[in-house]
Coordinates of C-alpha atoms in Angstrom, one line a residue:
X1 CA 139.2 88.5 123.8
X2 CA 142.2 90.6 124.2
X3 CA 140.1 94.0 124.1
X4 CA 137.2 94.3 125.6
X5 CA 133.8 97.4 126.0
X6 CA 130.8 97.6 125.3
X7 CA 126.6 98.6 123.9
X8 CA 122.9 98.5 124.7
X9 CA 118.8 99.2 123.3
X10 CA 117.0 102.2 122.2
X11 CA 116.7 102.7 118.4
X12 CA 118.4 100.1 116.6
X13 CA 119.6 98.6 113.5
X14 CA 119.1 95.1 112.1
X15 CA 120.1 95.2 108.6
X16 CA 118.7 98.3 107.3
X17 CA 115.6 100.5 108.7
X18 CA 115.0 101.7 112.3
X19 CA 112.3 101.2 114.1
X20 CA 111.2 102.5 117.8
X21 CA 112.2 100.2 120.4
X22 CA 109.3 99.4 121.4
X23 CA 107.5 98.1 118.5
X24 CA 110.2 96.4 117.8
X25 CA 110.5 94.3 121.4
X26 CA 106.8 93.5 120.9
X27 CA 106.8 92.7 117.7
X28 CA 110.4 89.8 117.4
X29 CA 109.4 88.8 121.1
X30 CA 106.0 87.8 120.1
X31 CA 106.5 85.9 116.7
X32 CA 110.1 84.5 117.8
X33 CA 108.1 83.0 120.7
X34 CA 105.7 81.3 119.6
X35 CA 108.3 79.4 117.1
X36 CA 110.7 78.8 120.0
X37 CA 107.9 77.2 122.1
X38 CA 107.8 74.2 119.6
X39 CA 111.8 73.9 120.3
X40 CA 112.9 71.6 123.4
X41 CA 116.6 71.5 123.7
X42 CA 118.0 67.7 123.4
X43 CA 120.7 67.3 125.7
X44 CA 123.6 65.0 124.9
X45 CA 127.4 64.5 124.7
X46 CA 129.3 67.1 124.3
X47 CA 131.7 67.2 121.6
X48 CA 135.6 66.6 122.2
X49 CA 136.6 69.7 120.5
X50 CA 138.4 70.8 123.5
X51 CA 136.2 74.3 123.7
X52 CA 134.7 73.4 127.5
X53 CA 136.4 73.1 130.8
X54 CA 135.5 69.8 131.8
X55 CA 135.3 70.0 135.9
X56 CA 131.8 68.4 136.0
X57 CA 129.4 66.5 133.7
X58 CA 128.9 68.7 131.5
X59 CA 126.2 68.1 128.1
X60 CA 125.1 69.9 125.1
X61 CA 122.9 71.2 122.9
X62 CA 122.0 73.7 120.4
X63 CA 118.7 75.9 119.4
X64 CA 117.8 77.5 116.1
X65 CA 116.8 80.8 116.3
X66 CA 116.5 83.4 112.8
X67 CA 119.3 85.3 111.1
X68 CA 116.6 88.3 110.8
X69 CA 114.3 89.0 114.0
X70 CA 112.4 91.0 111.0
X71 CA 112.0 87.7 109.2
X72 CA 111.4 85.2 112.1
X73 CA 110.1 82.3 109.7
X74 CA 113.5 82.9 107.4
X75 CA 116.8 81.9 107.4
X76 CA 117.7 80.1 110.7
X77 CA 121.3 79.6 112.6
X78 CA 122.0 77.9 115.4
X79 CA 123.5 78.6 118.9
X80 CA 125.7 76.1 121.3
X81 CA 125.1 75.6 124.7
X82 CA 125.8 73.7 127.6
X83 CA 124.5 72.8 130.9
X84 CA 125.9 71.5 134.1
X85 CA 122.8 70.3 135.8
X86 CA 121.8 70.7 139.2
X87 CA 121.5 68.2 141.8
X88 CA 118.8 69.8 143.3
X89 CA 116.4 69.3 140.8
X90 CA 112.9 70.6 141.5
X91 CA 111.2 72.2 144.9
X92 CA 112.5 75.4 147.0
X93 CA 115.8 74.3 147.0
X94 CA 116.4 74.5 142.9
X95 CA 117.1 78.3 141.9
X96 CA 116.4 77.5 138.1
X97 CA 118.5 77.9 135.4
X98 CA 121.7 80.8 135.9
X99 CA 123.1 81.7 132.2
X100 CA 126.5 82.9 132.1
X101 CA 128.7 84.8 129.4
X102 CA 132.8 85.7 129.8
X103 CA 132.6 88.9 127.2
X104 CA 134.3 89.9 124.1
X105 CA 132.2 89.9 122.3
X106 CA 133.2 86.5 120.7
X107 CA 134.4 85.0 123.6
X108 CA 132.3 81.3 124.3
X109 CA 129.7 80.8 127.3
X110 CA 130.4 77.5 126.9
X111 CA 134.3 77.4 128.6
X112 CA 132.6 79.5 131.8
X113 CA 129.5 77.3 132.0
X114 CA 131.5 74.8 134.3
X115 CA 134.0 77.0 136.0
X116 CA 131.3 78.9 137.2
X117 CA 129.5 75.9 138.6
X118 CA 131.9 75.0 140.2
X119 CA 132.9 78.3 141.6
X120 CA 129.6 79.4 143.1
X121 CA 129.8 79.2 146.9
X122 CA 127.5 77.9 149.4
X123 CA 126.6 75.0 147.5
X124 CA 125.1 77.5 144.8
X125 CA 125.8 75.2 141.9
X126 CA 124.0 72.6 143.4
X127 CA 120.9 74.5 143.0
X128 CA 121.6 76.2 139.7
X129 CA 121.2 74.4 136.0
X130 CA 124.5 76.7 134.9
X131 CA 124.1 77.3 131.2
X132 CA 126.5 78.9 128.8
X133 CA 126.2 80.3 125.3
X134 CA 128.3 80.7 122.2
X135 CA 126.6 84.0 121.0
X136 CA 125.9 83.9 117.2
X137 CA 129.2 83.0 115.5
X138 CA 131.0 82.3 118.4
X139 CA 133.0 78.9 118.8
X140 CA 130.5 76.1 118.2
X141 CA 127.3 78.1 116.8
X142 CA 127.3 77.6 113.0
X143 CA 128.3 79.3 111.5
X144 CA 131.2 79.6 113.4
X145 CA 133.3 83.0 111.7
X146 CA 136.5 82.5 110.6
X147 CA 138.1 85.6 108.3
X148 CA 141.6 84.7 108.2
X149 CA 144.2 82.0 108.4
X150 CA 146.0 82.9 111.8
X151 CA 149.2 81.5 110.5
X152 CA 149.6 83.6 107.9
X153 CA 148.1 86.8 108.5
X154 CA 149.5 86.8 112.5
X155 CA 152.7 85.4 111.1
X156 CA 155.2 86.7 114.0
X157 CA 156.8 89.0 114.4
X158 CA 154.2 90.9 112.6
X159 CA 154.7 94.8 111.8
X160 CA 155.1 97.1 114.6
X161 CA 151.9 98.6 116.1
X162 CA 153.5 101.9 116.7
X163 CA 154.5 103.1 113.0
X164 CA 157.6 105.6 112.9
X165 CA 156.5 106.6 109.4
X166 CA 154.3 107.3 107.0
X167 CA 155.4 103.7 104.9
X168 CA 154.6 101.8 108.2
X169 CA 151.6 103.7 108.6
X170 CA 150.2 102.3 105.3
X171 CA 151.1 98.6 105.6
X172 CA 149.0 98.4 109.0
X173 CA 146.0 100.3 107.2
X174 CA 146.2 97.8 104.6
X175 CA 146.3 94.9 106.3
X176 CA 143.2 96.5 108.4
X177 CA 141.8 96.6 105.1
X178 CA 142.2 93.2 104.3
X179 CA 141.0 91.3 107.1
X180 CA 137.6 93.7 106.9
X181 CA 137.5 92.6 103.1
X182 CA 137.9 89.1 103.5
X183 CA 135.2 88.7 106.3
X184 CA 132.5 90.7 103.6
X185 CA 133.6 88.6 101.1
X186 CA 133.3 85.4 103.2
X187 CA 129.9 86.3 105.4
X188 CA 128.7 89.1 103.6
X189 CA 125.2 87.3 104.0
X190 CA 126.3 87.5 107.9
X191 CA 127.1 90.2 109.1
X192 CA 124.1 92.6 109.2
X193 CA 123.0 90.4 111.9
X194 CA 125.8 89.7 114.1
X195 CA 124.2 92.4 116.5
X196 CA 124.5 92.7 120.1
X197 CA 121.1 92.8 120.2
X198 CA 120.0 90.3 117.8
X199 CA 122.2 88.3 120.7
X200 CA 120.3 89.3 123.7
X201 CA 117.3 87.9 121.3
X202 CA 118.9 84.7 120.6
X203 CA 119.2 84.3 124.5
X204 CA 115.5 84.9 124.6
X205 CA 115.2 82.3 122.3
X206 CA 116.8 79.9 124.4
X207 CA 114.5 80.8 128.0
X208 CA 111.8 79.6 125.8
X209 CA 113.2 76.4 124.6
X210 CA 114.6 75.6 127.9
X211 CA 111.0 75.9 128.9
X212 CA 111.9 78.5 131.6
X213 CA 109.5 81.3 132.0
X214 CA 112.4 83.8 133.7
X215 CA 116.2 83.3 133.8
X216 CA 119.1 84.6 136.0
X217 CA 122.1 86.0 134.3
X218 CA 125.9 86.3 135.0
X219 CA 127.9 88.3 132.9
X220 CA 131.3 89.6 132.7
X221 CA 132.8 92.8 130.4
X222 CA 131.1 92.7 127.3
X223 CA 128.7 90.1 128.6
X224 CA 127.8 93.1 131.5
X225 CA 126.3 94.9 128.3
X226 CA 124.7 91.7 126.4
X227 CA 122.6 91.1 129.7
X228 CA 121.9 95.0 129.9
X229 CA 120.6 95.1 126.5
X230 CA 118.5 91.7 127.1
X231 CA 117.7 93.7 130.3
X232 CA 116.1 96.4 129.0
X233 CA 114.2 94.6 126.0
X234 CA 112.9 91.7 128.5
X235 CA 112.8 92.9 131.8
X236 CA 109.7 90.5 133.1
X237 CA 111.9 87.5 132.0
X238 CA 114.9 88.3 134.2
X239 CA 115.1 86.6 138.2
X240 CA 118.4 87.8 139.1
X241 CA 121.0 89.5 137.2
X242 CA 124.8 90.3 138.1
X243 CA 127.1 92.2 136.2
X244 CA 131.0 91.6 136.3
X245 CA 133.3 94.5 135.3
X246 CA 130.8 96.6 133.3
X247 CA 131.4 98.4 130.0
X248 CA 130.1 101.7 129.9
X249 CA 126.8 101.4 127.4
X250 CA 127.0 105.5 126.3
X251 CA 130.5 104.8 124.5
X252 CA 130.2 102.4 122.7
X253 CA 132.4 101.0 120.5
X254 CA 134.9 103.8 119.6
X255 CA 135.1 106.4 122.9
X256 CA 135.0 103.1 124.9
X257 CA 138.2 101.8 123.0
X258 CA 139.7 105.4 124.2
X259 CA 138.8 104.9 127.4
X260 CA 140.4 101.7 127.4
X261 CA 143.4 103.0 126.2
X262 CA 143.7 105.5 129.1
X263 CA 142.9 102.9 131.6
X264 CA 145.3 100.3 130.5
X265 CA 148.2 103.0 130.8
X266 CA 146.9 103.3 134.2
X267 CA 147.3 99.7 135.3
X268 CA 150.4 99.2 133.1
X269 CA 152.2 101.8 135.3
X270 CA 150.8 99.9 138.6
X271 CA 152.7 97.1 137.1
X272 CA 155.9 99.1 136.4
X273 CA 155.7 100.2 139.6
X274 CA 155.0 96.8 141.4
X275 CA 158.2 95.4 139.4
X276 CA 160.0 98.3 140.9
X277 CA 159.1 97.5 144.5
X278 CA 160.5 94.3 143.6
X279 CA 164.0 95.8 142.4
X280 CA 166.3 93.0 144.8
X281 CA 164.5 89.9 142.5
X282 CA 164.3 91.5 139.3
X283 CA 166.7 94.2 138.7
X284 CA 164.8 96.1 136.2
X285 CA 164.8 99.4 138.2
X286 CA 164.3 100.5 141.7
X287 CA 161.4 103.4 140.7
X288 CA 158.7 103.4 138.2
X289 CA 160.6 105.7 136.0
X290 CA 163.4 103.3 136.0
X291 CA 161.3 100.5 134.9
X292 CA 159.1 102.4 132.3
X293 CA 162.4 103.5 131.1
X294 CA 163.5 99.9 130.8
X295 CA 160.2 98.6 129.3
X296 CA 159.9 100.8 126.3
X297 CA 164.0 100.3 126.0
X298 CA 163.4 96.3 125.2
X299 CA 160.1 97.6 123.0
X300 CA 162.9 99.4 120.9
X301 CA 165.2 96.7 121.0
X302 CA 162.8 93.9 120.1
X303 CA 162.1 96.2 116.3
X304 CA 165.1 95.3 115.0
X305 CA 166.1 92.2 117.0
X306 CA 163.0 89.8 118.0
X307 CA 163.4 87.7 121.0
X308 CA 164.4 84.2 119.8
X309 CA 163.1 85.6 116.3
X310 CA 159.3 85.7 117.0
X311 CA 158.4 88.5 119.9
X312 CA 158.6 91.7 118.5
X313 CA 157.0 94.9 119.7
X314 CA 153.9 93.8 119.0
X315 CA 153.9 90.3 120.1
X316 CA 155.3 92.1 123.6
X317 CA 152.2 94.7 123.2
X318 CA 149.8 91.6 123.2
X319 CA 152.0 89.3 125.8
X320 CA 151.9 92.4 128.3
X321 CA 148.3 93.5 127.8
X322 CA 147.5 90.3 129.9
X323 CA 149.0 91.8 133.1
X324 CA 146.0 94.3 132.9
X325 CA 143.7 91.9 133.1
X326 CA 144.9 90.4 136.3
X327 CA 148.2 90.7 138.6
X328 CA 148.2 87.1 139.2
X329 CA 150.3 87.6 135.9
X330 CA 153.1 90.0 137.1
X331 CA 155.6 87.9 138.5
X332 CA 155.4 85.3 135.6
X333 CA 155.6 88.3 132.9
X334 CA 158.3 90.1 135.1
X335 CA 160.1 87.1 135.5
X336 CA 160.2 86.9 131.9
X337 CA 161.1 90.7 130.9
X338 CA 164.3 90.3 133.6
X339 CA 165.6 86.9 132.1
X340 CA 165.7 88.8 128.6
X341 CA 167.2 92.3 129.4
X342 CA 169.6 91.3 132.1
X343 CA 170.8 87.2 130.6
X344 CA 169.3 87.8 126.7
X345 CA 167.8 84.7 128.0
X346 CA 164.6 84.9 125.3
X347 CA 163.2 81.8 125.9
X348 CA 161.1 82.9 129.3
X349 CA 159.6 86.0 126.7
X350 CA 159.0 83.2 124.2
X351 CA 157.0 80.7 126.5
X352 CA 155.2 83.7 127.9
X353 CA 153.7 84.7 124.1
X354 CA 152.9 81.6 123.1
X355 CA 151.3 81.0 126.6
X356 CA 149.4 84.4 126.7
X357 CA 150.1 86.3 123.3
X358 CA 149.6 84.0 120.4
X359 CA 146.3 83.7 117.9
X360 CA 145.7 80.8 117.2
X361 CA 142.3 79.4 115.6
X362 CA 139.7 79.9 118.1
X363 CA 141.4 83.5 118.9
X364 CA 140.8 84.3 115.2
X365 CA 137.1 83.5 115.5
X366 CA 137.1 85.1 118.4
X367 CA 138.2 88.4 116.9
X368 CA 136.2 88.2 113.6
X369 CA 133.0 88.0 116.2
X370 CA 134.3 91.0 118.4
X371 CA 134.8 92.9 114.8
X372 CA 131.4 92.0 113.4
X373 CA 130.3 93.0 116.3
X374 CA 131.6 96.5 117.3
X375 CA 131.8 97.5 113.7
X376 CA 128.0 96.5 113.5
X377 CA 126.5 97.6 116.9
X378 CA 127.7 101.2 116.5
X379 CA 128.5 103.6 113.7
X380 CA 132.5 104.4 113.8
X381 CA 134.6 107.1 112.3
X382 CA 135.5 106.2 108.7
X383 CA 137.7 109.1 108.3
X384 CA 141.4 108.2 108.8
X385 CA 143.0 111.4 109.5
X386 CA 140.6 111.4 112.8
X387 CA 141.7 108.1 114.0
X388 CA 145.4 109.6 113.0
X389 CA 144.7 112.8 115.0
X390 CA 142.6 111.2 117.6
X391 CA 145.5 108.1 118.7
X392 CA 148.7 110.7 118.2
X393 CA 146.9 113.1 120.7
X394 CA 146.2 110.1 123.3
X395 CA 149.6 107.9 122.6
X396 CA 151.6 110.7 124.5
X397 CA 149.9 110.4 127.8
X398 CA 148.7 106.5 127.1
X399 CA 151.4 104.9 124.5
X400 CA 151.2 101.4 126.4
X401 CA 147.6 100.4 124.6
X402 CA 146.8 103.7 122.6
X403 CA 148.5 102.7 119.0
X404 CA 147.7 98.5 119.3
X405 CA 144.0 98.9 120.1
X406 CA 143.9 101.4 117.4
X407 CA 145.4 98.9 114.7
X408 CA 143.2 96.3 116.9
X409 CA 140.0 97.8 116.0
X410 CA 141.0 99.3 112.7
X411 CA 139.2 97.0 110.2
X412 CA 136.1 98.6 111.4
X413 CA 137.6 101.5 108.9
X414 CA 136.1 99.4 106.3
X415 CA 133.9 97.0 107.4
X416 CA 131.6 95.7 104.7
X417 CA 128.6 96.8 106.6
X418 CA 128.0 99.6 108.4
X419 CA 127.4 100.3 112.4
X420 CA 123.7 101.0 113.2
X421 CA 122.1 103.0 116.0
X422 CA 122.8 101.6 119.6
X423 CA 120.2 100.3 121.8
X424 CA 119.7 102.2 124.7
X425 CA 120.1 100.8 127.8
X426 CA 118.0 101.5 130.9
X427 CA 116.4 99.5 133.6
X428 CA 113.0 98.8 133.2
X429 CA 110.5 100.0 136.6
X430 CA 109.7 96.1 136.4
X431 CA 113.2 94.9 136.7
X432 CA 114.4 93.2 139.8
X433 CA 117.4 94.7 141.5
X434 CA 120.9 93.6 139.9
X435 CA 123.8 93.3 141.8
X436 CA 127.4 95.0 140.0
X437 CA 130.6 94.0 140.8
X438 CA 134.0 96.0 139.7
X439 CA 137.4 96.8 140.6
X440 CA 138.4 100.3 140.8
X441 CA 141.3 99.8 138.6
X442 CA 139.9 97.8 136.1
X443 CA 141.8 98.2 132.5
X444 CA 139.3 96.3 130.1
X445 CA 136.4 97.8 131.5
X446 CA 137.2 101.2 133.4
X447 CA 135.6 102.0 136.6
X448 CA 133.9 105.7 135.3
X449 CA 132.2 103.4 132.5
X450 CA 130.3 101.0 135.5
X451 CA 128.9 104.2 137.4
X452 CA 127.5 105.2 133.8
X453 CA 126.0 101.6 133.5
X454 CA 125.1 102.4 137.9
X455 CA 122.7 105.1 137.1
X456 CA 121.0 103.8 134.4
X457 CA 120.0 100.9 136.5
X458 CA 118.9 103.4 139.5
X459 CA 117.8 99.6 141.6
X460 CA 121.1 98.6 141.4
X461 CA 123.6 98.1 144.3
X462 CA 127.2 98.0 143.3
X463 CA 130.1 96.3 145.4
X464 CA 133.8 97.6 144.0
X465 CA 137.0 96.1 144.9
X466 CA 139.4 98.2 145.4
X467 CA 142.0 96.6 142.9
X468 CA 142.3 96.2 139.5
X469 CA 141.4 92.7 138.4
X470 CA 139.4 92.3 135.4
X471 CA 136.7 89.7 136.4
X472 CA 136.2 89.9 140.1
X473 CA 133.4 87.7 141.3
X474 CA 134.8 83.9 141.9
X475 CA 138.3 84.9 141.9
X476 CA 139.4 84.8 145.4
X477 CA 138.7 87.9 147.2
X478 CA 135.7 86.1 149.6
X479 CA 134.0 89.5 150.4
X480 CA 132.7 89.7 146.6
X481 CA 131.8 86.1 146.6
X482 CA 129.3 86.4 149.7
X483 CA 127.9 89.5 148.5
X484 CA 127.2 87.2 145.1
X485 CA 126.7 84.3 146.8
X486 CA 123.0 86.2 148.9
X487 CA 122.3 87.8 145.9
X488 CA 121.9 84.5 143.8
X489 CA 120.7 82.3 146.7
X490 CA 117.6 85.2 147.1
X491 CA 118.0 88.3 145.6
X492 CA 119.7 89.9 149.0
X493 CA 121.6 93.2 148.0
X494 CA 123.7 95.3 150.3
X495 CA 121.1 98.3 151.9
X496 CA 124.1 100.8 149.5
X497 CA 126.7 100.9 147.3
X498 CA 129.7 99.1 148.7
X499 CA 133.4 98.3 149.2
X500 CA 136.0 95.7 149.5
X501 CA 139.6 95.5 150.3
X502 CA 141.3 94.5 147.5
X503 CA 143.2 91.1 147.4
X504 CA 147.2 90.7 148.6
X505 CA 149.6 92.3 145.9
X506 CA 151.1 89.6 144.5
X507 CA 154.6 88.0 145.4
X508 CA 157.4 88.9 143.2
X509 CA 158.2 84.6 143.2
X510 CA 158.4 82.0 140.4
X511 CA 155.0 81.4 138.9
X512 CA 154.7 77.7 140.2
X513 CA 156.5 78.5 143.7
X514 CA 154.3 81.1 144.6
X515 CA 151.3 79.1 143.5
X516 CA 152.5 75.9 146.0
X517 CA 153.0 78.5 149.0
X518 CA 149.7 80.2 148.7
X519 CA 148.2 76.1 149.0
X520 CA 150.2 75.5 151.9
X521 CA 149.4 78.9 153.6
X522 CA 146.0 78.4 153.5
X523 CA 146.0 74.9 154.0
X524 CA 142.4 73.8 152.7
X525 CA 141.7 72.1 149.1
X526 CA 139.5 75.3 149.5
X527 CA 142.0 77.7 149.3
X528 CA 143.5 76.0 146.2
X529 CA 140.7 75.6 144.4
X530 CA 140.0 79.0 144.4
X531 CA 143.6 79.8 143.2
X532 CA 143.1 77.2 140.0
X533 CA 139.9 78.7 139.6
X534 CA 141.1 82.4 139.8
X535 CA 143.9 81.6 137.0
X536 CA 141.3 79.6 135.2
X537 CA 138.8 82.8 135.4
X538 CA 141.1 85.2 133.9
X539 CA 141.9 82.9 131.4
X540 CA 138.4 82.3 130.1
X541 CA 137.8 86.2 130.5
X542 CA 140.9 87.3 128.7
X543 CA 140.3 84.8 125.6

């Protein structure tokens, strides 16, 4: 997904009454076990719908779990998932079974399952059965959402995402309204369960039909607060757990879309500023002012005159979001931004939307899960003029992401059914010690939100980058990836809190030169590997 925060357990909502957290753990856990022991997962060929990264053998499955964890012998679904198997199959040597999950929520375990296999250092996926998850809804669980046709309704260029009047103002509203209307009228029967928590059950679910008494977990943004809120309802059946650019559980979902937004203005301007370092290759300004000034110029230009007809403000609002995500992006996107203003050349701006900005079908169920979600999980405001007061106040000191996550996260305005009560997240006394990675910088999921998630798991030992990468384990920087790498070989934490330097800015080159140099410079299959898988990483991650 292309916005990303986050939730967790304490009093919470299935599809009506509460109930205390603790009757209700005891309670689902019990009678949702004993039906999932008669479940074994058959493994077999997975199908080619192009949904998995195929860098091993990779096979598939899927497990049944209920619709209502009030109603375990009801309605049933069914989750995907997949498993590259280890080699090391039984004694000392075999770890057990590591679950992994990229975020969103609605992004699919499945595409990671491999790339983190094959990532893990020190022979760590030889040891590991790596297993990832569509959550309910997601990808190629049934039912899989879909709200909208993404041709129509993301039709481009669409509206602008910053409206200059009161007219403009009511066409994005409706069309918020819409897509929230057509998902009740399509999953009405759905979406009171499409819970982060009725997600950290499903998982449970899927322990016992894998026949494993405890599991490891490896999450990253949203998935930080899916294994947080499985965490705190099943701490005896987690080994080891690592979370990857947390979301801050206290927020959730509006003040954590707010935060965002302040976050992403943050690393927007790092990129402004690294484009202006480079001044002699792209000529877009020689200070940060300079560029800003030239950014928001081709913003204004692209309202009345979309590049090669199809990038207009907003489709440049979702194109340049992906440079907070990761700076492996920059020189691409500058490159871009500097053939257009300075040739009118809008092909590179073209390439680089469709590449990085586009929904296309899996994006659209993607974002009907990260709705049902949010708009689900927590309550939201459902009083316009605050959201109106609210973004105008924060748009003049964040106006890169303020207005577009707004309008993002809108349809939760009117979302057939309303948000519950969050869980709330805490780590249990008998929880093992969980290992947190984050950059300082992160945009997706900011830093101040990760030392929230710190002290409520007070066993915890957190290693920061000091960059601002979004997903920073198996992405290059080799200081991370060791203090992951003891962690999941035996539960070895740093003695405290730690840092590490962040990785080399990168070079202000074209996309595919830069990428040949950095093989030859380090001169190992190693080295590029890591680069592929980097790229790869923040693809998955991003959606």
């Amino acid at each position: 997904m292309k916005r990303i925060a986050g939730v967790v357990a304490g009093i919470a909502v299935l599809a009506g009454g509460l109930a205390p957290v603790d009757a209700r753990a005891a309670d689902a856990s019990l009678s949702v076990t004993a039906e999932a022991g008669r479940q074994k997962v058959a493994w077999g060929p997975c199908p080619k719908d192009g949904g998995q990264l195929q860098l091993a053998d990779v096979e598939c499955a899927s497990v049944r779990v209920p619709l209502d964890y009030r109603n375990p012998g009801g309605r049933t679904i069914s989750v995907a998932i997949n498993r590259v198997k280890a080699k090391v199959a039984s004694g000392p040597e075999h770890l057990g079974t590591l679950v992994v999950n990229p975020g969103g929520p609605g992004a699919s375990g499945r595409k990671l399952a491999a790339l983190v296999s094959a990532g893990l250092p020190n022979g760590l996926g030889e040891r590991y059965d790596v297993v990832g998850l569509d959550p309910r809804g997601v990808g190629g669980s049934q039912p899989s959402l879909h709200c909208v046709d993404p041709d129509a309704y993301y039709r481009a260029p669409r509206p602008d995402a910053v409206p200059q009047d009161a007219a403009e103002e009511r066409t994005l509203l409706a069309r918020a309204k819409h897509y929230a209307t057509r998902c009740g009228q399509q999953w009405g029967w759905f979406l009171p369960y499409l819970t982060t928590e009725n997600s950290a059950r499903d998982l449970d679910v899927v322990r016992e039909a894998l026949g494993e008494e405890k599991i490891s977990y490896l999450g990253y943004s949203y998935g930080t607060y899916l294994g947080a809120v499985y965490a705190t309802l099943f701490p005896d059946r987690v080994e080891r757990m690592v979370m990857d650019s947390t979301v801050d559980p206290t927020a959730v979902w509006y003040r954590a879309n707010l935060a965002q937004d302040r976050a992403f203005e943050r690393r927007h301007r790092d990129f402004l500023a690294w484009t202006a370092r480079n001044d002699a290759v792209y000529h877009l300004g020689a200070t940060p002012g300079q560029t800003s000034e030239a950014y928001y110029a081709m913003r204004d230009r692209l309202r009345s005159r979309p590049a090669g007809g199809v990038v207009g403000p907003s489709e440049l609002d979702d194109t340049f979001t992906m440079a907070g995500y990761s700076d492996r992006l920059w020189p691409e996107l500058a490159a871009a931004w500097s053939a257009y203003r300075r040739r009118g050349d809008a092909k590179p701006l073209v390439d680089a939307f469709n590449k990085h900005g586009k929904t296309d079908l899996e994006d659209e169920n993607g974002y009907a899960v990260y709705l049902g979600v949010q708009c689900r999980d927590a309550a939201w405001p459902r009083s316009w003029p605050k959201w109106r007061a609210d973004m105008t106040r924060l748009h003049h000191r964040a106006p890169f992401m303020t207005w577009p996550n707004a309008w993002f996260n809108a349809p939760c305005l009117f979302w057939p059914t309303p948000g519950g009560t969050p869980v709330k997240v805490q780590g249990a006394p008998s929880l093992p010690p969980t290992l947190m990675i984050q950059s300082r910088r992160d945009a997706a999921t900011p830093y101040e939100g990760a030392l929230t998630m710190r002290r409520l798991f007070p066993k915890a030992r957190m290693v920061v980058e000091e960059g601002g990468n979004h997903g920073v384990s198996l992405a290059g920087n080799r200081c991370v990836d060791a203090r992951l790498a003891a962690y999941l070989a035996d539960g070895t934490l740093p003695a405290r809190d730690m840092t590490c330097a962040a990785q080399a800015a990168p070079r202000a080159a074209a996309r595919k030169a830069a990428a040949r140099k950095a093989v030859r410079r380090a001169g190992t299959k190693r080295a590029g590997t890591e680069r592929v898988g980097a790229e790869r990483l923040t693809e998955v991650l991003a959606g």
